[in-house]
Coordinates of C-alpha atoms (C1' of nucleotides) in Angstrom, one line a residue:
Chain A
X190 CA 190.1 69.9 76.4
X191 CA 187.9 69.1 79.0
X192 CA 188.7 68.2 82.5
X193 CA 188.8 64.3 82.9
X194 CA 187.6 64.5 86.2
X195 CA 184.2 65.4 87.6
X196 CA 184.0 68.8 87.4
X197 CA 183.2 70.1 83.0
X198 CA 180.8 72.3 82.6
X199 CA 179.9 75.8 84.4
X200 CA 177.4 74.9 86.1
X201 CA 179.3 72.3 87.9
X202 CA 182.1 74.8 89.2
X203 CA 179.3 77.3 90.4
X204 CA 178.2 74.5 92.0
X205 CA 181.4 73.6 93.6
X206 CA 182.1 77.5 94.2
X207 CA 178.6 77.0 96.2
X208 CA 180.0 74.2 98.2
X209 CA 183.5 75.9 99.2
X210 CA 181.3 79.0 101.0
X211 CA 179.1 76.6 102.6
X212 CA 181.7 74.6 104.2
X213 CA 183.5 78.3 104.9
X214 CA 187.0 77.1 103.0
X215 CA 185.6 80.6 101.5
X216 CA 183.9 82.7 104.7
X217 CA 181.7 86.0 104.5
X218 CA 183.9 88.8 102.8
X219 CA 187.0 86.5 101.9
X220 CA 188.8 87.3 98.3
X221 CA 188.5 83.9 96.4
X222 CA 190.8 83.2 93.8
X223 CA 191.0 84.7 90.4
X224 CA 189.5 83.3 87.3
X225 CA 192.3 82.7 85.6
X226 CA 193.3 80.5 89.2
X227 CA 190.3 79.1 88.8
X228 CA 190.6 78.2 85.4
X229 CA 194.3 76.4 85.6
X230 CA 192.5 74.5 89.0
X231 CA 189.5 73.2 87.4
X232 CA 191.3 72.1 83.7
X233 CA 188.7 75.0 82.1
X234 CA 188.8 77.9 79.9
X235 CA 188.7 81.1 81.5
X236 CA 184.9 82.4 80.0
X237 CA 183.6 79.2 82.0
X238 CA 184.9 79.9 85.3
X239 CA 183.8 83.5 84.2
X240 CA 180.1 82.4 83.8
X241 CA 180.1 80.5 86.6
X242 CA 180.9 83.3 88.9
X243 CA 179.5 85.8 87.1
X244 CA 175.8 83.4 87.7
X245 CA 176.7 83.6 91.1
X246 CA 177.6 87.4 91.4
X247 CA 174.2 88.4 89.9
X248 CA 172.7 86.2 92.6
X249 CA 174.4 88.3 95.2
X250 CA 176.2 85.5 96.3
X251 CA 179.6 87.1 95.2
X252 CA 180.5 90.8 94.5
X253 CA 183.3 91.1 92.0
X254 CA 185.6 94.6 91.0
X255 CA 188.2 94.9 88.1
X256 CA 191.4 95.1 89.7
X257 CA 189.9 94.5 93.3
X258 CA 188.7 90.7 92.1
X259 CA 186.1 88.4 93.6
X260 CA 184.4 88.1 97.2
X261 CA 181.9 86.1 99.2
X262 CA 179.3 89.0 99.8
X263 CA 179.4 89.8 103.7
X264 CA 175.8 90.5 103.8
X265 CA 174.0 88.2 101.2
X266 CA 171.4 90.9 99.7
X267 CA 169.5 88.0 98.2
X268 CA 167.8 88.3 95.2
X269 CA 164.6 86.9 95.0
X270 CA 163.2 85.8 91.1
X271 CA 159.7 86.4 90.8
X272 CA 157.3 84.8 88.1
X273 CA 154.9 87.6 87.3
X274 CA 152.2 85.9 85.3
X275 CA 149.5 86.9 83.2
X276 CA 146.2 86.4 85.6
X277 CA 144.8 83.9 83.7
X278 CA 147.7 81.6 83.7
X279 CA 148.2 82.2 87.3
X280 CA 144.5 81.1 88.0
X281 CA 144.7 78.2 85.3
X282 CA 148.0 76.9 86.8
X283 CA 146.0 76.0 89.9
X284 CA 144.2 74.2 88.0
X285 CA 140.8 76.6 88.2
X286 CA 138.8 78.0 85.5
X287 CA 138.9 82.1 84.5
X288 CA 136.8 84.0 84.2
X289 CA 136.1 87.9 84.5
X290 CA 133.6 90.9 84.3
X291 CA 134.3 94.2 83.5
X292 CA 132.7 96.0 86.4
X293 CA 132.5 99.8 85.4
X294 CA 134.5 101.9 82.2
X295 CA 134.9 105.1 82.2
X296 CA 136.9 108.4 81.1
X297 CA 138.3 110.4 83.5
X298 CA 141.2 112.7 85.8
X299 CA 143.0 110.1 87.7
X300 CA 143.6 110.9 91.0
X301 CA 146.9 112.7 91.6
X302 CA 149.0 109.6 93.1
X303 CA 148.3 107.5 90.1
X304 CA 149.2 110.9 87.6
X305 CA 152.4 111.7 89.6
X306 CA 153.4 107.5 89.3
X307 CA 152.8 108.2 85.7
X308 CA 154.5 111.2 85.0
X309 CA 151.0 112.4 84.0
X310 CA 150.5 116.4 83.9
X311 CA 147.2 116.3 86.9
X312 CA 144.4 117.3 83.3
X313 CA 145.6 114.3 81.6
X314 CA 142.3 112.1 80.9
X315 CA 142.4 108.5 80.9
X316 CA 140.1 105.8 80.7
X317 CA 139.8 104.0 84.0
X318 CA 138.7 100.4 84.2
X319 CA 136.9 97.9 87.4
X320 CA 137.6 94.5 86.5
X321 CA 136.6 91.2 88.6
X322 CA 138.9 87.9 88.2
X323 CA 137.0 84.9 89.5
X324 CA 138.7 81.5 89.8
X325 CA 135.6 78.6 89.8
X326 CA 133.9 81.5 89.9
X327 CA 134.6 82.5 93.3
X328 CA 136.4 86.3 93.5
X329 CA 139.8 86.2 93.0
X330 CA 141.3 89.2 91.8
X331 CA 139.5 93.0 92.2
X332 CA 141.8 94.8 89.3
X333 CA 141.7 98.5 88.5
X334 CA 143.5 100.3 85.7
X335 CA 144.1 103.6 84.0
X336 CA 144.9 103.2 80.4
X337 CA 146.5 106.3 78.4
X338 CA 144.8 106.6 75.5
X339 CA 146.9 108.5 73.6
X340 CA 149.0 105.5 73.4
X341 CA 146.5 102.9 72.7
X342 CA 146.2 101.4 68.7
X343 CA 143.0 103.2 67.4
X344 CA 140.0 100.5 67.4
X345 CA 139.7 99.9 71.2
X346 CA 138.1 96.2 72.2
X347 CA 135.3 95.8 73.8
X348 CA 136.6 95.0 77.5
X349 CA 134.0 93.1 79.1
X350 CA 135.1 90.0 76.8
X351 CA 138.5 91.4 76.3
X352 CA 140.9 91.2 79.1
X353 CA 142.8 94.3 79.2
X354 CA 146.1 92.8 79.9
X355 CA 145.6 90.6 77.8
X356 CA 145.3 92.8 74.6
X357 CA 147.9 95.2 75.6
X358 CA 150.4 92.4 75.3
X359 CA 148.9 91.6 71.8
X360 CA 148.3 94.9 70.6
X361 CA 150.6 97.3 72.0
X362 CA 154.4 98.1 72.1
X363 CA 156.2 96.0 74.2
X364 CA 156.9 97.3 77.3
X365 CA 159.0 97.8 80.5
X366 CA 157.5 98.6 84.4
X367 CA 158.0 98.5 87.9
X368 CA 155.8 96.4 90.0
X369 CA 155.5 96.9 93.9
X370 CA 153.7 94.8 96.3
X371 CA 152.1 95.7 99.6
X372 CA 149.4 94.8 101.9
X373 CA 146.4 97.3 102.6
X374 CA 142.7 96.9 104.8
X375 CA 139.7 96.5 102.0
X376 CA 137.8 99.5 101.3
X377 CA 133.9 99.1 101.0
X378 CA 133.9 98.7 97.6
X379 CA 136.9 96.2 97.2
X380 CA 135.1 94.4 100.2
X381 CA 131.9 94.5 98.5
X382 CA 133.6 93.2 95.3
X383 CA 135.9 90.4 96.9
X384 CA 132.9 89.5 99.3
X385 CA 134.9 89.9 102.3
X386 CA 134.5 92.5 105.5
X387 CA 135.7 95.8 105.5
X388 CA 139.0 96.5 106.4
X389 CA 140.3 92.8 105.5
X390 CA 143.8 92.4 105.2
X391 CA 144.5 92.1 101.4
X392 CA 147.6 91.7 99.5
X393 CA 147.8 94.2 96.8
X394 CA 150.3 94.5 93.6
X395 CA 150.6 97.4 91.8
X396 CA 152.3 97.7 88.2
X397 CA 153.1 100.7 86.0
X398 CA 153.8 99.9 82.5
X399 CA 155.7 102.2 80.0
X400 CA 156.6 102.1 75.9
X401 CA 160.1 104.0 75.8
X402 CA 158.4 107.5 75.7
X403 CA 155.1 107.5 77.3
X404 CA 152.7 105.9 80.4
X405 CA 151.1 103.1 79.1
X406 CA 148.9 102.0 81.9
X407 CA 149.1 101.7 86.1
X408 CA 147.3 98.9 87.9
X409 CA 145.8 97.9 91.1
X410 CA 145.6 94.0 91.9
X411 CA 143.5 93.6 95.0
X412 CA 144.0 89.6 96.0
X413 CA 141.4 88.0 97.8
X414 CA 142.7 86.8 101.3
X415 CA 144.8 83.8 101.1
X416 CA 147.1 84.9 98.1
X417 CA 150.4 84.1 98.4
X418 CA 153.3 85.0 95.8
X419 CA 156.5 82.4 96.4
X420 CA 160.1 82.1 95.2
X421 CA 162.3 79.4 95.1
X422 CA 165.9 80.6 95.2
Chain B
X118 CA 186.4 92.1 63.7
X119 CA 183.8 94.3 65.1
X120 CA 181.3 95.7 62.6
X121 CA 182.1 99.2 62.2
X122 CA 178.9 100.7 62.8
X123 CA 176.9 101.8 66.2
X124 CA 176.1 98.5 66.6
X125 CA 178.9 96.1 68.6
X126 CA 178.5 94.6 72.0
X127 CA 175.9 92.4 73.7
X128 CA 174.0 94.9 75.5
X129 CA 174.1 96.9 72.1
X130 CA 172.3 93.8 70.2
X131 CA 170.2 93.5 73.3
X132 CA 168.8 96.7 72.9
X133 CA 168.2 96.9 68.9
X134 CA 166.1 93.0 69.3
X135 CA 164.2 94.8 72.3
X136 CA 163.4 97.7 70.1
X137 CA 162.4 95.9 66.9
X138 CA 159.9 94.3 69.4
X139 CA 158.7 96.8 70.3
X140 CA 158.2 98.4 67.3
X141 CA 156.3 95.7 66.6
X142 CA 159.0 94.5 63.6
X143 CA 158.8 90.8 65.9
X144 CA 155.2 90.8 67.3
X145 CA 154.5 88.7 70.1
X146 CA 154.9 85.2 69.0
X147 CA 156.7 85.6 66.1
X148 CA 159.9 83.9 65.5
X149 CA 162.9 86.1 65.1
X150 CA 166.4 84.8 63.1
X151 CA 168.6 82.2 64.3
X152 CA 171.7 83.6 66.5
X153 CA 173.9 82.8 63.4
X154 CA 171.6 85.0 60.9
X155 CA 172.0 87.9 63.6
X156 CA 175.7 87.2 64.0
X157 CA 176.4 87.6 60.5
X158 CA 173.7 90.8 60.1
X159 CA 175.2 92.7 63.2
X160 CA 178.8 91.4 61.7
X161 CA 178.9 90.1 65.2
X162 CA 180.4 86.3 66.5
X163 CA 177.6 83.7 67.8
X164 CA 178.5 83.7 70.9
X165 CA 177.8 87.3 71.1
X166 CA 174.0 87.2 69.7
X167 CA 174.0 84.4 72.3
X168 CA 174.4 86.3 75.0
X169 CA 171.8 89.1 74.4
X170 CA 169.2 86.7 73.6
X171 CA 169.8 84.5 76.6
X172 CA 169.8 87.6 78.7
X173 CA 166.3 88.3 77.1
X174 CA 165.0 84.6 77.5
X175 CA 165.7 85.0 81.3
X176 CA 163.9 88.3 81.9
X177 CA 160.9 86.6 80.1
X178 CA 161.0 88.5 76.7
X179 CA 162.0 85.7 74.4
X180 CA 161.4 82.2 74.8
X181 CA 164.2 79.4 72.8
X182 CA 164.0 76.3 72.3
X183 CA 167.0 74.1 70.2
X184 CA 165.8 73.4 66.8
X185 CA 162.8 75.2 67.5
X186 CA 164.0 78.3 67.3
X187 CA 163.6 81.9 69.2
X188 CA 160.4 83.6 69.3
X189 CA 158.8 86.6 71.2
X190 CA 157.0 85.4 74.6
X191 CA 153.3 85.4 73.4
X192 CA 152.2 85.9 76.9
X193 CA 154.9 87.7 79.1
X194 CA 155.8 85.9 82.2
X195 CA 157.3 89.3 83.7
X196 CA 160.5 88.0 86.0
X197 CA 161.0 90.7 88.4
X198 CA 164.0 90.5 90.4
X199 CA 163.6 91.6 94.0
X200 CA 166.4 92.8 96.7
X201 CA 165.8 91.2 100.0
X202 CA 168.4 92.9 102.4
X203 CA 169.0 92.1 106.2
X204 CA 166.8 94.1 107.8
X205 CA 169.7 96.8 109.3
X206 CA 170.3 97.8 105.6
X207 CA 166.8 98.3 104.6
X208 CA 166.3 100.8 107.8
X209 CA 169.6 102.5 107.0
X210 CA 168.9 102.6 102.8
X211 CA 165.9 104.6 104.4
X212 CA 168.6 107.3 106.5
X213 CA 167.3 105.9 109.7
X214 CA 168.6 104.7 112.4
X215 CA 168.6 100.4 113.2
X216 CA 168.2 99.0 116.8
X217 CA 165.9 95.8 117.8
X218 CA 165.0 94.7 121.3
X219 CA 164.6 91.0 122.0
X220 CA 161.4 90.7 123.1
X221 CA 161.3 86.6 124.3
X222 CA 163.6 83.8 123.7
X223 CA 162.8 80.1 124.1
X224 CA 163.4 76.7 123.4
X225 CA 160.0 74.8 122.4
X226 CA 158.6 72.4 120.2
X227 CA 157.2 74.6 117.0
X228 CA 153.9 74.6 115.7
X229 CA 153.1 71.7 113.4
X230 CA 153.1 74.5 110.1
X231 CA 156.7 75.2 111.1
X232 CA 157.8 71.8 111.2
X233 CA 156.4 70.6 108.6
X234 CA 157.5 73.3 106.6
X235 CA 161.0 72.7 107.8
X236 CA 160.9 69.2 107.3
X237 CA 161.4 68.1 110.7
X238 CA 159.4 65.5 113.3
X239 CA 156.6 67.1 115.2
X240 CA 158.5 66.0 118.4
X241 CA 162.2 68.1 117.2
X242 CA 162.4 71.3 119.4
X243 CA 163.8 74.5 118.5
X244 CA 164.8 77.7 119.9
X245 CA 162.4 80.6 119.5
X246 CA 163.0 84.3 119.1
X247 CA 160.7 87.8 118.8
X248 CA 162.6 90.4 118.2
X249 CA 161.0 94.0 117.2
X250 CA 163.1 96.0 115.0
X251 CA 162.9 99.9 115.0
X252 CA 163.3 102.7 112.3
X253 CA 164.5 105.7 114.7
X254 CA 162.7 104.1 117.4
X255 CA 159.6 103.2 116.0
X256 CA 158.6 99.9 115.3
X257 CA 158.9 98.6 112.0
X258 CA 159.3 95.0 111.7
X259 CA 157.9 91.9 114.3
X260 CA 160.1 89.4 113.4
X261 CA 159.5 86.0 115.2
X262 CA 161.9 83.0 114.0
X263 CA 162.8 79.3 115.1
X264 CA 166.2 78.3 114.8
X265 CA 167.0 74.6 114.5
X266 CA 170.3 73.9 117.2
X267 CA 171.4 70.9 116.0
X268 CA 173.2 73.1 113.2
X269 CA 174.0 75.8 115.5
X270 CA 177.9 76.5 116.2
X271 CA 178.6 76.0 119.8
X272 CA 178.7 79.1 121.9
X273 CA 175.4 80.4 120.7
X274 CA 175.3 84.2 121.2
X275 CA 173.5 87.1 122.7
X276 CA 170.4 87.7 120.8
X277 CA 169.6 90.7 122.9
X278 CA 172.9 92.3 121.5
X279 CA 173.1 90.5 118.3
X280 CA 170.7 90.4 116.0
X281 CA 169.5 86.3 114.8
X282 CA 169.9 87.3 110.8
X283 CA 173.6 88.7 110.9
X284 CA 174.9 86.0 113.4
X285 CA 173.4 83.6 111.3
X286 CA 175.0 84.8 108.0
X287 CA 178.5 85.3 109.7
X288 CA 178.5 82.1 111.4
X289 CA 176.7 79.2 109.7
X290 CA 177.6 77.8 106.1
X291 CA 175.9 79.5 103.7
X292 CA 172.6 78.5 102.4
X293 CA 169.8 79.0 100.3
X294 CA 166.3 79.2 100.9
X295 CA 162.4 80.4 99.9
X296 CA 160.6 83.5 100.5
X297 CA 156.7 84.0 100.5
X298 CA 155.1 87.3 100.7
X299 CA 151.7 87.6 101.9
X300 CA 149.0 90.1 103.7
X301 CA 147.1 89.3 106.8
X302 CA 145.6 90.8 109.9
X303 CA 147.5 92.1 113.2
X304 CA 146.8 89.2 115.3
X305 CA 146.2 90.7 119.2
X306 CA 150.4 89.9 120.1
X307 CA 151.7 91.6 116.8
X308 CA 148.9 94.5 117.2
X309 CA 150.4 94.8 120.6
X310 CA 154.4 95.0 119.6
X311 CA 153.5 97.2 116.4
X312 CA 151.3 99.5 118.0
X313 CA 148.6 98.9 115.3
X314 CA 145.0 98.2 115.7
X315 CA 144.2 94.5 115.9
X316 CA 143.3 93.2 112.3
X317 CA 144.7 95.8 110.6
X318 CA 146.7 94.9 107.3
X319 CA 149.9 93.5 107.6
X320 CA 152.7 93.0 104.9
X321 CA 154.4 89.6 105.9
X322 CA 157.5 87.8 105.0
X323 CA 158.4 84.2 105.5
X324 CA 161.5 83.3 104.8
X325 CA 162.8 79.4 105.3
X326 CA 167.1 78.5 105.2
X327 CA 168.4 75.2 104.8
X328 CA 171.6 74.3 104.5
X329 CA 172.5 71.4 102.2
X330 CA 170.8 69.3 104.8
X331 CA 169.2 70.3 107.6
X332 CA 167.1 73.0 108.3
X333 CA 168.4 76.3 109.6
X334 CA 165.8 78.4 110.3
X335 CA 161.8 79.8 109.8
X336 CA 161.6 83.5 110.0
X337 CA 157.9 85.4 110.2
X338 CA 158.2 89.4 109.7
X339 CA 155.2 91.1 110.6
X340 CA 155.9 95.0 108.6
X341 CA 154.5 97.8 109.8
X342 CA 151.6 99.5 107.9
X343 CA 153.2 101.3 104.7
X344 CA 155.6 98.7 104.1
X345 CA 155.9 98.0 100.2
X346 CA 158.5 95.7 98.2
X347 CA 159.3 97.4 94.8
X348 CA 161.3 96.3 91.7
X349 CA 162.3 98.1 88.6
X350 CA 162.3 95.8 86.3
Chain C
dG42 C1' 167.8 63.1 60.3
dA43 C1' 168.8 67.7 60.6
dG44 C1' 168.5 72.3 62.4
dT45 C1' 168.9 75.1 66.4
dG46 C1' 170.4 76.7 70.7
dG47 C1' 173.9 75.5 74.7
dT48 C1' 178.3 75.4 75.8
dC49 C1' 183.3 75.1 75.6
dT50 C1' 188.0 76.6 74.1
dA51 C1' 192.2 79.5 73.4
dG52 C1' 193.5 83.7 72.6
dA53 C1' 192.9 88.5 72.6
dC54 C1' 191.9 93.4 73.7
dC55 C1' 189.9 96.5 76.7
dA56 C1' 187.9 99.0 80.9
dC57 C1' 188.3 99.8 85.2
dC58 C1' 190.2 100.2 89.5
dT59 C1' 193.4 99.5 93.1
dC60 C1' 198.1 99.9 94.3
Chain D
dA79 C1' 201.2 101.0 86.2
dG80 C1' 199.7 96.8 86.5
dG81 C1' 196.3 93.3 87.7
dT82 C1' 191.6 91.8 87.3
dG83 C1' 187.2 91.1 85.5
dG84 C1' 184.3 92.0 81.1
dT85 C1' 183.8 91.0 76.7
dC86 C1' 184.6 89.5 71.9
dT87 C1' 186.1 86.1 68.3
dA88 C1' 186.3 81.9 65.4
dG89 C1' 185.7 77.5 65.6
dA90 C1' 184.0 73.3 67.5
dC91 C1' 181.1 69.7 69.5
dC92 C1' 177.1 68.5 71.8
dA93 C1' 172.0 68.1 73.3
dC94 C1' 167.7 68.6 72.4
dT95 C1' 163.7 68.4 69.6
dC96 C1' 161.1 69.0 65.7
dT97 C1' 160.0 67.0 61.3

DNA sequence: GAGTGGTCTAGACCACCTC
DNA sequence: AGGTGGTCTAGACCACTCT
C-alpha cells in the first residue's frame, strides 16, 4: 500500500529528510526519528525509509549507529563523487579530437618513491613509458607510467598506436587503485613536453592500479594549465 | 532460506561477480546473467543480487540497463569518492594543531567570475573574508570567501574568533553545493600569506553553497605546497 | 510486446551497541 | 537487556527500452 499522498517512493522521503535539515526542524547533531517512526509517518515500508537514509548517510549528510539511531552529522564531511574517465573520453567529451604519441619506452629500476607506492622490492624492473595526449592537437596531457611486467598477458602491443590505458582495461584483470591529485611546478622536460615555462603550475593526478595480489601499474598525469576536475554534489 | 554454502549476503555476491571479472570469466563488455539467474544460482532472493549489482553499477564496474541487461563497463569510468572535511579536521587528522587569523574582512561588490558563478547581479554586494589557516603555526591554507548576507542570520559573528566554515554549517540551513580542484600560480598576495615564492604551484579548491535558493557562499583555498587529495577507491 | 532492472511491501532475524 | 539499524525473503507491480 502506497501512501495516497505526495510522498511514495525513497527518493521522495530523502528528499523530504533533505528539506527538514535545511529548514533546521532537524539542526546539526539532532537524533531524528527512527525508521520504523519514519515508516508509520510516511505510510511506507520500513526498507524504504531505510534506503532513503541510508543514501543520505553515505553522503555524509547523516551518521547512523545500531542502538544509538540516526543524526544530522555536526560537521558535514562531504563527500565529493568524482568521474575518473578514460583520457580519451575525457578529451572527446569536450568535444576535441585524441590523439597521442608514445614519447620514449623503456625497461628499467623505478625510482624508489614509485617502488615503495607499489610495494615493489627497490631491483624490481619495470617497463617505464612517456606518453603525450593532445586534444586538436594541442598538448593536453604529459602521462608517465611504470607497467609490471610480470603481470602483463604475454604478447605486449605495440604502444605508440596502443594506448596503454586503454589495453590494460581490455586485456588485463580488472582492477582496484587509489588515485591522488596535487599540484606541482613543471620540470624542464614536462615543460618542454606541455610547451609551457618552467616551473608552471600544473595539476597533476596520480593513480596506482592493483589485481588482488600484485602492482599492476602507477601513473603520472601532468595537465596542461587550465585543467579543471569538477563535481556536482 | 539462505543457501548453505560460503556464499549468502550482498557484499558476499558482490565480491564473487567482482572476482569472476576479474578473472576474466565476464570480460569487459560482456553481459553477465539476469539478477533472477544469480538469485536462483547463489540460492539467494532478487532483491539481494540487486543490491550487489547496483552497488557495482555505482562505483562504475557494471553498467544496467532494463531490458537490456547487465554488462561489464567496457571502458571504466573510475568513481572515486573523495572526503572533503572542514579544514580544523583535516589539520587535526594530521596530529596538528588548528588556529587561523583573519587577515581582512569587507563588504564589496565581487568580481564579475564570483557573481556570475553565484548567480547573482553584478551590482549585489557581499561580505568578504581572508582568512589563513595554520598547521602548528605554519601556514597551510589561504582561504578567501564571499558570503552573500541576505541569507545570513542576524547577529553575524566574530570571524576573527570563529572561523566562516563552522559558523556557517551550525547556523544556516543546510545546503549542497560544487567543488573544483585546480593548480595555479602563487599570485604576489597568496605568495605573500603562504610564504611561497610568487608563481610557485598551488593546489586550489573552489567550493560554491547554495541553499535551495539563494546563494550562500564562494570559497577559494590557496594550499600550501605538498598538499595532495587522495582516495582509496 | 516482452524482458529486464527498479522499487515497494510485510515480515523476519540478526548484529551491534547503548543503557 | 533491549532498542535500533542492517539485511534478507518472497512476491508483486511498474518503468523503461529493446526487438
Amino acid at each position: 500500500m502506497r501512501a495516497g499522498v505526495g510522498i511514495g517512493g525513497w527518493e521522495d522521503i530523502r528528499a523530504e529528510v533533505l528539506r527538514r535539515i535545511r529548514v533546521r526542524d532537524w539542526p546539526p547533531g539532532a537524533m531524528i526519528p527512527t525508521e520504523e517512526e519514519l515508516a508509520t509517518e510516511f505510510g511506507v515500508a520500513r526498507a524504504t525509509v531505510n534506503r532513503a537514509l541510508r543514501e543520505l548517510a553515505v553522503a555524509g549528510v547523516l551518521e547512523r549507529r545500531r542502538k544509538a539511531g540516526t543524526r544530522v552529522a555536526a560537521l558535514p564531511v562531504r563527500k565529493a563523487t568524482l568521474d575518473i574517465p578514460v583520457i580519451r573520453q575525457e578529451v572527446e567529451a569536450r568535444g576535441q579530437r585524441h590523439s597521442f604519441r608514445l614519447l620514449s619506452q623503456a625497461e628499467a629500476v623505478p625510482p624508489v618513491p614509485v617502488a615503495s607506492r607499489l610495494g615493489l622490492g627497490p631491483e624490481q624492473r619495470m617497463i617505464y613509458l612517456e606518453t603525450l595526449h593532445l586534444a586538436d592537437g594541442q598538448p593536453f596531457v604529459f602521462e608517465t607510467r611504470w607497467l609490471n611486467p610480470l603481470v602483463l598477458p604475454a604478447p605486449l602491443p605495440d604502444f605508440a598506436t596502443v594506448s596503454a590505458n586503454e589495453w590494460l582495461v581490455a586485456h588485463v584483470a580488472y582492477a582496484l587503485g587509489d588515485i591522488a591529485f596535487s599540484a606541482a611546478g613543471a620540470t624542464p622536460r614536462e615543460a618542454a613536453v606541455l610547451g609551457v615555462a618552467e616551473g608552471a603550475a600544473l595539476f597533476i593526478t596520480e593513480r596506482t592500479t592493483w589485481t588482488a595480489e600484485a602492482p599492476i601499474t602507477a601513473v603520472r598525469l601532468a595537465h596542461a594549465p587550465g585543467y579543471r576536475v569538477q563535481t556536482l554534489v
